[in-house]
Amino acid sequence: MGPSPANAWRNDAVSKVTGRAKFTDDLKVRGMLHAVPVYCEYVHARIKAIHTDQTEKLPGVVRVITAKDVPGDARFGQILKDHRVLVDKTVRSCGDVVAIVVAEDRHTAKIAAEAIAIEADELPVATDPEEAMKPGAPLIHPDHGSNIVNHHKIRRGDVEKGFAESDFVIEREFRTHRVEHAYLEPESALCVPRQDGVMEVYGSTQNPFGARRFIAAMLGVSLGEVEVKSIPIGGAFGGKDDTAVLVCARAALAARLTGRPVKMTYDREWSMRESYKRHPYRMSYKMGLGRDATIKAMKVRIVADAGAFCSVTPWVTWRSTVQCCGPYRVENAHCDSYGVYTNNVFTGAFRGFGSPQINFAVEQLVEIAAERLNISPVEFRRKNMVRDGSTTITGQVLDNHTVSMEQVLDAVIEEIGYEEKVRRCSFGRVSDGQGQWYGIGLAMSYRGVSLGAEGMDFNSAVVNVQFDGSILLETGVHENGQGAESAMILILADALGVSKERIRYRQPSTSNIPDGGATVASRGTIMGGSAVVDAATRLKKLMAKIVAPELDCEPEAVVFKNDCLYNADTGRKMTFEEALRHMFLSCEYPYQFGTFKAPRVSWDEETGSGNAYFTWVYGCQAVEVSVNPENGAVALLNAVAAHDVGKAVNPPVLLGQFYGGMAQGIGYALHENALSENGKAKSLNFDKYKIPRARNLPEMTGIIIENPDPASLSGAKSIGEPTLELMAPAIANAVYRATGKRHFSLPVKVEVQS
């Protein structure tokens, strides 16, 4: 599975494997109280009264907090403020929190929470997004005026003319399901009211700046009166944003009202009941084809279940819209995508962010098309895939970076031996000699890098060199467990020509570094790393100016490498430490603040056109499966992934992202399903929600493709999300070749005749 572990390096590895790393729930402070949430058993109801009198009298209970106790703005939302830190009038989902019980210990708080009685009038429930779109459906948010959260469009060419000119037309429906993030560490927050009046927040959140904004607004204070400190978090995958921020806010509210530190750590059941999931999609696809195997037209309709709150549904469905035709050239494209309110648990950011659903549909559709044309699916892909200079369905010309679609496809086909193995597939007729059906499948995709037209995209870094030659580094990138800190250190070491051992990554805080946005959208390395390079470039210019006379050269001739500064012409050198001594004697601070702004993008919401992202990444994955003809059990035999990452900063950790993403994609395809009934979550622990075990994973091979990107100052691009979004369609295609039957919904379940 790639390089030897001996080549791997992470700055936080020792602390985590030895248990020295402290996560939020490990933290304890003197006088700390404990808070727990109180839920309503209704899915949709109007609250009449919350009876807390008896609870407040219980020994050990310090306070019960409800919506009336919020001093500032109780409304929360990154796009629409339709969520509440505590419900005031209307319960809209089973995960809504109506009160907080604060007690001297956690056990007392949990017992006391059960004593709270809630009077409410039940309201009609809407759980089907298609039904919720119809006139007369119960409105989840009456003030919004509709259950349609958003509507995105693509209008390219003349789709009806394209279908009229097509020799074949294929129509298929696809459905995906609701999925839980399943991070190891549930949501947790510790809030400490400091003596200077600042609310100090330690939280398991991947969005410290977002947490600060909401907490400050909720408390009715300025941003400077809230400091969110980053500490290790036990997994996120996009899931430690909205819900985690709300947990931080509730703990902060309790700390403000009691004047004491408050910790709020979720049980797994609370986390799975309340936290947002991956959007379930319903997708209708119509594809027009010419006899020459070209795609003439595509018409797509997407309906995403947003659940009870908007969250980031407009951004998720926007990415789906932009990429709705996959990595293929389509002259005539028409798409309508909708996010829809229901009373289900709300949905939001999840690794892949609208791409896994689309790829599940598109990468099966192209294989159906190839079969209809009686050509190989690889040949069909080569005929239609984007290449250098191609134009996307939004009108963006891919001419500012290497379009490596064919490169990743060729790498996977060669590594797994696809062409030979595809001829051995069973199609439900021939076993592999061991009584099993055999199949192989692949899928490929392209993905817009970073936020694109979803939002403002910039980041910063501080490089603070000490006069003894040691270096402190900070960036606006949050470490979610993916190795971001290590990547930033390695980028800086390379840019300054020094050893990584010199560099210490400072514990980030919202008071130390400017707002760099959330660590989402696979943007950490390209955005934070580019800011680091900018800071290093500024620092080298400053240092070169000071030491150039000592090296007897112009500042432009000073070279930084091997922990030394060199005269490029004569080879004369001084150590990094000597250079810092000259800085000190010159009263010059070796400190620089670097920034990086993403290149300009553009978007027209009415036509669905523009340069949606400033650059793109490309990937391909293939998998071999065996299927038991007697019970339909699917076993994975082998999986190969090739992804263009721009430049590999830390290859062993990079491959860890490959394998982790592939494992999550396997869970998405075959095992996981967050079940609900009439809006109530039913999968509330891992005994009911099945994630893959080690024995469910195949041998995996990762192939790193490098084409440094001109837009990235470090050359690196993205990998966090692309590795997850291809396993499901690859598995679906492999299962088809094993069984002869297509599966148009997830998770894939093979049914066999008894």
PDB file of N, CA and C in Angstrom, residues 461-474 492 496 502-504 506 535-536 539 543 576 580 588-594:
ATOM      1  N   ALA A 461      -0.875  32.964   6.641  1.00  0.00           N
ATOM      2  CA  ALA A 461       0.120  32.227   7.410  1.00  0.00           C
ATOM      3  C   ALA A 461       1.062  33.209   8.085  1.00  0.00           C
ATOM      4  N   VAL A 462       1.549  32.834   9.240  1.00  0.00           N
ATOM      5  CA  VAL A 462       2.552  33.612   9.965  1.00  0.00           C
ATOM      6  C   VAL A 462       3.792  32.745  10.138  1.00  0.00           C
ATOM      7  N   VAL A 463       4.930  33.251   9.679  1.00  0.00           N
ATOM      8  CA  VAL A 463       6.218  32.599   9.905  1.00  0.00           C
ATOM      9  C   VAL A 463       7.014  33.504  10.830  1.00  0.00           C
ATOM     10  N   ASN A 464       7.289  33.015  12.011  1.00  0.00           N
ATOM     11  CA  ASN A 464       7.952  33.795  13.060  1.00  0.00           C
ATOM     12  C   ASN A 464       9.238  33.073  13.445  1.00  0.00           C
ATOM     13  N   VAL A 465      10.363  33.492  12.866  1.00  0.00           N
ATOM     14  CA  VAL A 465      11.645  32.843  13.128  1.00  0.00           C
ATOM     15  C   VAL A 465      12.250  33.430  14.395  1.00  0.00           C
ATOM     16  N   GLN A 466      12.674  32.553  15.293  1.00  0.00           N
ATOM     17  CA  GLN A 466      13.329  32.999  16.512  1.00  0.00           C
ATOM     18  C   GLN A 466      14.809  33.251  16.234  1.00  0.00           C
ATOM     19  N   PHE A 467      15.431  34.066  17.079  1.00  0.00           N
ATOM     20  CA  PHE A 467      16.810  34.441  16.799  1.00  0.00           C
ATOM     21  C   PHE A 467      17.807  33.298  17.008  1.00  0.00           C
ATOM     22  N   ASP A 468      17.339  32.164  17.553  1.00  0.00           N
ATOM     23  CA  ASP A 468      18.230  30.999  17.631  1.00  0.00           C
ATOM     24  C   ASP A 468      18.070  30.070  16.432  1.00  0.00           C
ATOM     25  N   GLY A 469      17.203  30.440  15.469  1.00  0.00           N
ATOM     26  CA  GLY A 469      17.024  29.644  14.260  1.00  0.00           C
ATOM     27  C   GLY A 469      15.823  28.723  14.282  1.00  0.00           C
ATOM     28  N   SER A 470      15.161  28.616  15.420  1.00  0.00           N
ATOM     29  CA  SER A 470      13.920  27.839  15.455  1.00  0.00           C
ATOM     30  C   SER A 470      12.792  28.663  14.847  1.00  0.00           C
ATOM     31  N   ILE A 471      11.755  27.992  14.400  1.00  0.00           N
ATOM     32  CA  ILE A 471      10.710  28.661  13.623  1.00  0.00           C
ATOM     33  C   ILE A 471       9.337  28.291  14.170  1.00  0.00           C
ATOM     34  N   LEU A 472       8.496  29.294  14.355  1.00  0.00           N
ATOM     35  CA  LEU A 472       7.103  29.086  14.722  1.00  0.00           C
ATOM     36  C   LEU A 472       6.233  29.363  13.503  1.00  0.00           C
ATOM     37  N   LEU A 473       5.295  28.448  13.252  1.00  0.00           N
ATOM     38  CA  LEU A 473       4.421  28.554  12.080  1.00  0.00           C
ATOM     39  C   LEU A 473       2.970  28.509  12.514  1.00  0.00           C
ATOM     40  N   GLU A 474       2.172  29.384  11.948  1.00  0.00           N
ATOM     41  CA  GLU A 474       0.724  29.364  12.128  1.00  0.00           C
ATOM     42  C   GLU A 474       0.072  29.559  10.768  1.00  0.00           C
ATOM     43  N   LEU A 492       6.820  24.707   4.299  1.00  0.00           N
ATOM     44  CA  LEU A 492       7.700  25.780   4.770  1.00  0.00           C
ATOM     45  C   LEU A 492       9.162  25.346   4.746  1.00  0.00           C
ATOM     46  N   LEU A 496      11.933  27.391   2.608  1.00  0.00           N
ATOM     47  CA  LEU A 496      13.045  28.083   3.266  1.00  0.00           C
ATOM     48  C   LEU A 496      14.370  27.340   3.146  1.00  0.00           C
ATOM     49  N   ARG A 502      13.312  22.121  12.617  1.00  0.00           N
ATOM     50  CA  ARG A 502      13.373  23.485  13.141  1.00  0.00           C
ATOM     51  C   ARG A 502      11.989  24.073  13.430  1.00  0.00           C
ATOM     52  N   ILE A 503      10.977  23.517  12.780  1.00  0.00           N
ATOM     53  CA  ILE A 503       9.684  24.187  12.717  1.00  0.00           C
ATOM     54  C   ILE A 503       8.720  23.609  13.746  1.00  0.00           C
ATOM     55  N   ARG A 504       8.109  24.489  14.496  1.00  0.00           N
ATOM     56  CA  ARG A 504       7.078  24.101  15.459  1.00  0.00           C
ATOM     57  C   ARG A 504       5.769  24.761  15.041  1.00  0.00           C
ATOM     58  N   ARG A 506       2.382  26.190  15.842  1.00  0.00           N
ATOM     59  CA  ARG A 506       1.741  26.724  17.032  1.00  0.00           C
ATOM     60  C   ARG A 506       0.292  26.280  17.124  1.00  0.00           C
ATOM     61  N   ALA A 535       4.535  33.741   2.666  1.00  0.00           N
ATOM     62  CA  ALA A 535       5.246  34.240   3.845  1.00  0.00           C
ATOM     63  C   ALA A 535       6.731  33.913   3.761  1.00  0.00           C
ATOM     64  N   ALA A 536       7.052  32.695   3.314  1.00  0.00           N
ATOM     65  CA  ALA A 536       8.456  32.293   3.191  1.00  0.00           C
ATOM     66  C   ALA A 536       9.180  33.140   2.147  1.00  0.00           C
ATOM     67  N   LEU A 539       9.919  36.436   3.682  1.00  0.00           N
ATOM     68  CA  LEU A 539      10.977  36.319   4.681  1.00  0.00           C
ATOM     69  C   LEU A 539      12.350  36.188   4.026  1.00  0.00           C
ATOM     70  N   MET A 543      15.596  38.509   4.673  1.00  0.00           N
ATOM     71  CA  MET A 543      16.856  37.958   5.174  1.00  0.00           C
ATOM     72  C   MET A 543      17.987  38.153   4.170  1.00  0.00           C
ATOM     73  N   PHE A 576      22.054  29.005   8.888  1.00  0.00           N
ATOM     74  CA  PHE A 576      20.798  29.683   9.176  1.00  0.00           C
ATOM     75  C   PHE A 576      20.901  30.433  10.505  1.00  0.00           C
ATOM     76  N   LEU A 580      20.493  34.489  11.334  1.00  0.00           N
ATOM     77  CA  LEU A 580      19.597  35.058  12.333  1.00  0.00           C
ATOM     78  C   LEU A 580      20.340  35.984  13.293  1.00  0.00           C
ATOM     79  N   GLU A 588      16.334  43.697  12.962  1.00  0.00           N
ATOM     80  CA  GLU A 588      15.304  43.328  11.985  1.00  0.00           C
ATOM     81  C   GLU A 588      14.598  42.058  12.465  1.00  0.00           C
ATOM     82  N   TYR A 589      13.284  42.113  12.503  1.00  0.00           N
ATOM     83  CA  TYR A 589      12.527  40.944  12.939  1.00  0.00           C
ATOM     84  C   TYR A 589      12.356  39.950  11.789  1.00  0.00           C
ATOM     85  N   PRO A 590      12.765  38.696  11.983  1.00  0.00           N
ATOM     86  CA  PRO A 590      12.552  37.669  10.948  1.00  0.00           C
ATOM     87  C   PRO A 590      11.128  37.113  11.048  1.00  0.00           C
ATOM     88  N   TYR A 591      10.178  37.953  10.744  1.00  0.00           N
ATOM     89  CA  TYR A 591       8.755  37.648  10.913  1.00  0.00           C
ATOM     90  C   TYR A 591       8.034  38.110   9.658  1.00  0.00           C
ATOM     91  N   GLN A 592       7.163  37.244   9.137  1.00  0.00           N
ATOM     92  CA  GLN A 592       6.405  37.646   7.954  1.00  0.00           C
ATOM     93  C   GLN A 592       4.994  37.070   7.998  1.00  0.00           C
ATOM     94  N   PHE A 593       4.091  37.857   7.491  1.00  0.00           N
ATOM     95  CA  PHE A 593       2.691  37.454   7.353  1.00  0.00           C
ATOM     96  C   PHE A 593       2.421  37.237   5.865  1.00  0.00           C
ATOM     97  N   GLY A 594       2.017  36.015   5.519  1.00  0.00           N
ATOM     98  CA  GLY A 594       1.747  35.687   4.120  1.00  0.00           C
ATOM     99  C   GLY A 594       0.270  35.477   3.878  1.00  0.00           C
TER     100      GLY A 594
END
